[in-house]
């Protein structure tokens, strides 16, 4: 299964990508998580990305494309992957098409998750992220079992991402509509786009996504 999950920030892409990755036993390739790991580990790339991300802007396409191609060439991604947060611009989409050609593979579906923007704002401002394993919680609808402790790894650093503050959220939504939304037009002719409403519960949205996927690729 080779999937792209598309949608505005806060739509629940990351949560659904994790579940899909588990369901199909394929890796979730989340460029935002990869960049945050670089920042945490203070790599060169991390230093370059940090201030860009804190301002809600996008990291340059060539940097992202190199990072993603290296990831997709790793052993565990050879049989499938879920792209989460990538591609995010039309040039990244064009770059991805070239990467997939070099790897001689094709996409099975592009799932576009949609939601109202007022929901997005409230979801993002109550979001908390584990600095250790990138697990995502929501203080209102999906809190950790023990307050302040990560269910997945036991980490105790559940923080509000710097870019989840209201001023930056607005900027990220603008960036989404300007730079990411046009990807839907880029992919229109592929016939691979599946639109899924993202305003239900985590389980409901997950079932809708599964039901939207082409059957051949689920059995394969
Ligand atoms: P969200 O989908 O909630 O906005 P992500 O974790 O996917 O969050 O991304 C957070 C930030 O990381 C983005 O606002 C951007 O600065 C950077 N980023 C992530 N993926 C990309 C990408 N494919 N291209 C450019 N920048 C990216
Ligand atoms: Zn954790």
GROMACS .gro file of C-alpha atoms and ligand atoms in nm:
model
  248
    1UNK     CA    1   0.000   0.000   0.000
    2UNK     CA    2   0.143   0.336  -0.104
    3UNK     CA    3  -0.062   0.627   0.020
    4UNK     CA    4  -0.055   1.002   0.048
    5UNK     CA    5  -0.261   1.163   0.325
    6UNK     CA    6  -0.348   1.521   0.236
    7UNK     CA    7  -0.528   1.781   0.441
    8UNK     CA    8  -0.492   2.101   0.643
    9UNK     CA    9  -0.296   2.109   0.968
   10UNK     CA   10  -0.504   1.977   1.258
   11UNK     CA   11  -0.725   1.758   1.042
   12UNK     CA   12  -0.595   1.445   1.216
   13UNK     CA   13  -0.360   1.328   0.941
   14UNK     CA   14  -0.086   1.226   1.184
   15UNK     CA   15  -0.321   1.022   1.402
   16UNK     CA   16  -0.474   0.845   1.103
   17UNK     CA   17  -0.134   0.791   0.940
   18UNK     CA   18  -0.012   0.614   1.256
   19UNK     CA   19  -0.314   0.387   1.259
   20UNK     CA   20  -0.285   0.307   0.889
   21UNK     CA   21   0.084   0.232   0.929
   22UNK     CA   22   0.004  -0.013   1.207
   23UNK     CA   23  -0.285  -0.166   1.013
   24UNK     CA   24  -0.082  -0.229   0.698
   25UNK     CA   25   0.254  -0.277   0.880
   26UNK     CA   26   0.424  -0.017   0.667
   27UNK     CA   27   0.610   0.296   0.784
   28UNK     CA   28   0.450   0.634   0.838
   29UNK     CA   29   0.673   0.885   0.665
   30UNK     CA   30   0.589   1.211   0.841
   31UNK     CA   31   0.811   1.494   0.726
   32UNK     CA   32   0.707   1.714   1.022
   33UNK     CA   33   0.813   1.444   1.269
   34UNK     CA   34   1.137   1.386   1.081
   35UNK     CA   35   1.215   1.758   1.094
   36UNK     CA   36   1.129   1.779   1.466
   37UNK     CA   37   1.365   1.485   1.531
   38UNK     CA   38   1.638   1.679   1.348
   39UNK     CA   39   1.569   1.985   1.565
   40UNK     CA   40   1.573   1.777   1.885
   41UNK     CA   41   1.902   1.611   1.779
   42UNK     CA   42   2.050   1.949   1.675
   43UNK     CA   43   2.159   1.832   1.329
   44UNK     CA   44   2.253   2.082   1.054
   45UNK     CA   45   1.917   2.026   0.892
   46UNK     CA   46   1.748   2.081   1.228
   47UNK     CA   47   1.921   2.414   1.278
   48UNK     CA   48   1.814   2.520   0.929
   49UNK     CA   49   1.451   2.412   0.980
   50UNK     CA   50   1.388   2.537   1.332
   51UNK     CA   51   1.311   2.904   1.277
   52UNK     CA   52   1.124   2.835   0.952
   53UNK     CA   53   0.891   2.592   1.128
   54UNK     CA   54   0.840   2.814   1.431
   55UNK     CA   55   0.713   3.083   1.193
   56UNK     CA   56   0.466   2.842   1.031
   57UNK     CA   57   0.647   2.856   0.696
   58UNK     CA   58   0.765   2.568   0.479
   59UNK     CA   59   1.113   2.418   0.471
   60UNK     CA   60   1.264   2.446   0.117
   61UNK     CA   61   1.145   2.184  -0.134
   62UNK     CA   62   1.493   2.054  -0.225
   63UNK     CA   63   1.575   1.985   0.140
   64UNK     CA   64   1.249   1.798   0.191
   65UNK     CA   65   1.278   1.601  -0.132
   66UNK     CA   66   1.628   1.478  -0.047
   67UNK     CA   67   1.514   1.378   0.302
   68UNK     CA   68   1.209   1.190   0.171
   69UNK     CA   69   1.394   1.009  -0.108
   70UNK     CA   70   1.654   0.881   0.139
   71UNK     CA   71   1.373   0.761   0.367
   72UNK     CA   72   1.181   0.584   0.088
   73UNK     CA   73   1.498   0.398  -0.012
   74UNK     CA   74   1.525   0.239   0.332
   75UNK     CA   75   1.445  -0.131   0.354
   76UNK     CA   76   1.122  -0.098   0.553
   77UNK     CA   77   0.964   0.136   0.297
   78UNK     CA   78   1.022  -0.085  -0.007
   79UNK     CA   79   0.685  -0.261   0.025
   80UNK     CA   80   0.476   0.043   0.107
   81UNK     CA   81   0.447   0.365   0.304
   82UNK     CA   82   0.208   0.634   0.422
   83UNK     CA   83   0.318   0.986   0.335
   84UNK     CA   84   0.199   1.227   0.602
   85UNK     CA   85   0.266   1.598   0.555
   86UNK     CA   86   0.436   1.542   0.223
   87UNK     CA   87   0.405   1.648  -0.056
   88UNK     CA   88   0.306   1.994   0.060
   89UNK     CA   89   0.369   2.202  -0.252
   90UNK     CA   90   0.324   2.135  -0.624
   91UNK     CA   91   0.704   2.122  -0.678
   92UNK     CA   92   0.723   1.857  -0.404
   93UNK     CA   93   0.450   1.663  -0.586
   94UNK     CA   94   0.647   1.685  -0.909
   95UNK     CA   95   0.960   1.576  -0.721
   96UNK     CA   96   0.772   1.283  -0.566
   97UNK     CA   97   0.656   1.168  -0.910
   98UNK     CA   98   1.022   1.155  -1.016
   99UNK     CA   99   1.127   0.970  -0.697
  100UNK     CA  100   0.855   0.707  -0.747
  101UNK     CA  101   0.966   0.660  -1.108
  102UNK     CA  102   1.325   0.607  -0.994
  103UNK     CA  103   1.199   0.349  -0.743
  104UNK     CA  104   0.971   0.189  -1.008
  105UNK     CA  105   0.665   0.206  -0.785
  106UNK     CA  106   0.323   0.372  -0.810
  107UNK     CA  107   0.077   0.524  -0.563
  108UNK     CA  108  -0.241   0.336  -0.469
  109UNK     CA  109  -0.442   0.630  -0.337
  110UNK     CA  110  -0.435   0.990  -0.226
  111UNK     CA  111  -0.663   1.041   0.073
  112UNK     CA  112  -0.775   1.399   0.116
  113UNK     CA  113  -0.912   1.458   0.466
  114UNK     CA  114  -1.137   1.761   0.498
  115UNK     CA  115  -1.263   1.958   0.798
  116UNK     CA  116  -1.397   2.303   0.892
  117UNK     CA  117  -1.129   2.554   0.984
  118UNK     CA  118  -1.283   2.648   1.323
  119UNK     CA  119  -1.249   2.283   1.426
  120UNK     CA  120  -0.886   2.293   1.316
  121UNK     CA  121  -0.807   2.594   1.535
  122UNK     CA  122  -0.952   2.438   1.850
  123UNK     CA  123  -0.793   2.100   1.782
  124UNK     CA  124  -0.448   2.244   1.731
  125UNK     CA  125  -0.454   2.468   2.035
  126UNK     CA  126  -0.531   2.171   2.263
  127UNK     CA  127  -0.278   1.944   2.095
  128UNK     CA  128   0.018   1.808   2.292
  129UNK     CA  129   0.309   1.619   2.140
  130UNK     CA  130   0.554   1.375   2.303
  131UNK     CA  131   0.909   1.503   2.243
  132UNK     CA  132   1.044   1.150   2.277
  133UNK     CA  133   0.828   0.951   2.031
  134UNK     CA  134   0.612   1.213   1.849
  135UNK     CA  135   0.285   1.063   1.976
  136UNK     CA  136   0.004   1.317   1.954
  137UNK     CA  137  -0.264   1.386   2.217
  138UNK     CA  138  -0.553   1.625   2.248
  139UNK     CA  139  -0.631   1.753   2.596
  140UNK     CA  140  -1.002   1.765   2.513
  141UNK     CA  141  -1.083   1.469   2.291
  142UNK     CA  142  -0.786   1.234   2.335
  143UNK     CA  143  -0.588   1.300   2.655
  144UNK     CA  144  -0.315   1.057   2.771
  145UNK     CA  145  -0.432   0.800   3.030
  146UNK     CA  146  -0.215   0.964   3.295
  147UNK     CA  147  -0.196   1.342   3.271
  148UNK     CA  148   0.147   1.449   3.145
  149UNK     CA  149   0.268   1.095   3.066
  150UNK     CA  150   0.292   0.951   2.714
  151UNK     CA  151   0.080   0.632   2.674
  152UNK     CA  152   0.313   0.506   2.402
  153UNK     CA  153   0.659   0.550   2.554
  154UNK     CA  154   0.616   0.672   2.912
  155UNK     CA  155   0.789   1.001   2.826
  156UNK     CA  156   0.700   1.294   3.048
  157UNK     CA  157   0.766   1.576   2.804
  158UNK     CA  158   0.424   1.632   2.649
  159UNK     CA  159   0.456   1.979   2.508
  160UNK     CA  160   0.264   2.225   2.298
  161UNK     CA  161   0.454   2.256   1.970
  162UNK     CA  162   0.590   2.602   1.912
  163UNK     CA  163   0.390   2.620   1.589
  164UNK     CA  164   0.063   2.523   1.762
  165UNK     CA  165   0.021   2.871   1.913
  166UNK     CA  166  -0.282   3.057   1.772
  167UNK     CA  167  -0.082   3.321   1.574
  168UNK     CA  168   0.122   3.052   1.402
  169UNK     CA  169  -0.175   2.823   1.340
  170UNK     CA  170  -0.338   3.095   1.131
  171UNK     CA  171  -0.020   3.136   0.929
  172UNK     CA  172   0.000   2.760   0.871
  173UNK     CA  173  -0.359   2.751   0.749
  174UNK     CA  174  -0.283   3.035   0.503
  175UNK     CA  175   0.024   2.849   0.383
  176UNK     CA  176  -0.186   2.535   0.342
  177UNK     CA  177  -0.446   2.701   0.121
  178UNK     CA  178  -0.185   2.885  -0.085
  179UNK     CA  179   0.073   2.611  -0.133
  180UNK     CA  180  -0.070   2.270  -0.049
  181UNK     CA  181  -0.431   2.290  -0.167
  182UNK     CA  182  -0.320   2.329  -0.534
  183UNK     CA  183  -0.180   1.975  -0.514
  184UNK     CA  184  -0.536   1.845  -0.543
  185UNK     CA  185  -0.551   1.994  -0.891
  186UNK     CA  186  -0.208   1.849  -0.969
  187UNK     CA  187  -0.333   1.500  -0.877
  188UNK     CA  188  -0.685   1.537  -1.019
  189UNK     CA  189  -0.610   1.358  -1.345
  190UNK     CA  190  -0.460   1.053  -1.168
  191UNK     CA  191  -0.803   0.944  -1.048
  192UNK     CA  192  -0.642   0.844  -0.717
  193UNK     CA  193  -0.799   1.109  -0.493
  194UNK     CA  194  -1.041   0.990  -0.221
  195UNK     CA  195  -1.217   1.259  -0.020
  196UNK     CA  196  -1.287   1.167   0.341
  197UNK     CA  197  -1.461   1.397   0.594
  198UNK     CA  198  -1.239   1.432   0.902
  199UNK     CA  199  -1.490   1.564   1.156
  200UNK     CA  200  -1.597   1.232   1.312
  201UNK     CA  201  -1.423   1.042   1.592
  202UNK     CA  202  -1.078   0.894   1.532
  203UNK     CA  203  -1.236   0.551   1.479
  204UNK     CA  204  -1.504   0.679   1.243
  205UNK     CA  205  -1.253   0.862   1.027
  206UNK     CA  206  -1.025   0.558   1.022
  207UNK     CA  207  -1.309   0.335   0.899
  208UNK     CA  208  -1.401   0.588   0.630
  209UNK     CA  209  -1.042   0.597   0.510
  210UNK     CA  210  -1.019   0.217   0.496
  211UNK     CA  211  -1.348   0.200   0.305
  212UNK     CA  212  -1.219   0.454   0.054
  213UNK     CA  213  -0.909   0.254  -0.040
  214UNK     CA  214  -0.897   0.047  -0.358
  215UNK     CA  215  -0.965  -0.318  -0.272
  216UNK     CA  216  -0.686  -0.464  -0.484
  217UNK     CA  217  -0.425  -0.274  -0.289
  218UNK     CA  218  -0.569  -0.380   0.049
  219UNK     CA  219  -0.541  -0.750  -0.038
  220UNK     CA  220  -0.199  -0.716  -0.198
  221LIG     P1  221   0.085   1.994   1.049
  221LIG     O1  222   0.039   1.902   0.942
  221LIG     O2  223   0.003   1.980   1.174
  221LIG     O3  224   0.099   2.134   1.002
  221LIG     P2  225   0.357   1.885   1.040
  221LIG     O4  226   0.415   1.819   1.158
  221LIG     O5  227   0.327   1.803   0.921
  221LIG     O6  228   0.228   1.957   1.099
  221LIG     O7  229   0.451   2.006   0.993
  221LIG     C1  230   0.499   2.105   1.081
  221LIG     C2  231   0.591   2.202   1.007
  221LIG     O8  232   0.704   2.132   0.953
  221LIG     C3  233   0.530   2.272   0.885
  221LIG     O9  234   0.455   2.384   0.920
  221LIG     C4  235   0.656   2.306   0.803
  221LIG    O10  236   0.724   2.416   0.856
  221LIG     C5  237   0.744   2.184   0.827
  221LIG     N1  238   0.719   2.080   0.722
  221LIG     C6  239   0.668   1.957   0.744
  221LIG     N2  240   0.657   1.889   0.628
  221LIG     C7  241   0.702   1.973   0.531
  221LIG     C8  242   0.713   1.964   0.390
  221LIG     N3  243   0.676   1.853   0.322
  221LIG     N4  244   0.763   2.071   0.322
  221LIG     C9  245   0.800   2.182   0.386
  221LIG     N5  246   0.791   2.199   0.518
  221LIG    C10  247   0.742   2.096   0.592
  222LIG    ZN1  248   0.603   0.919   2.372
   0.00000   0.00000   0.00000
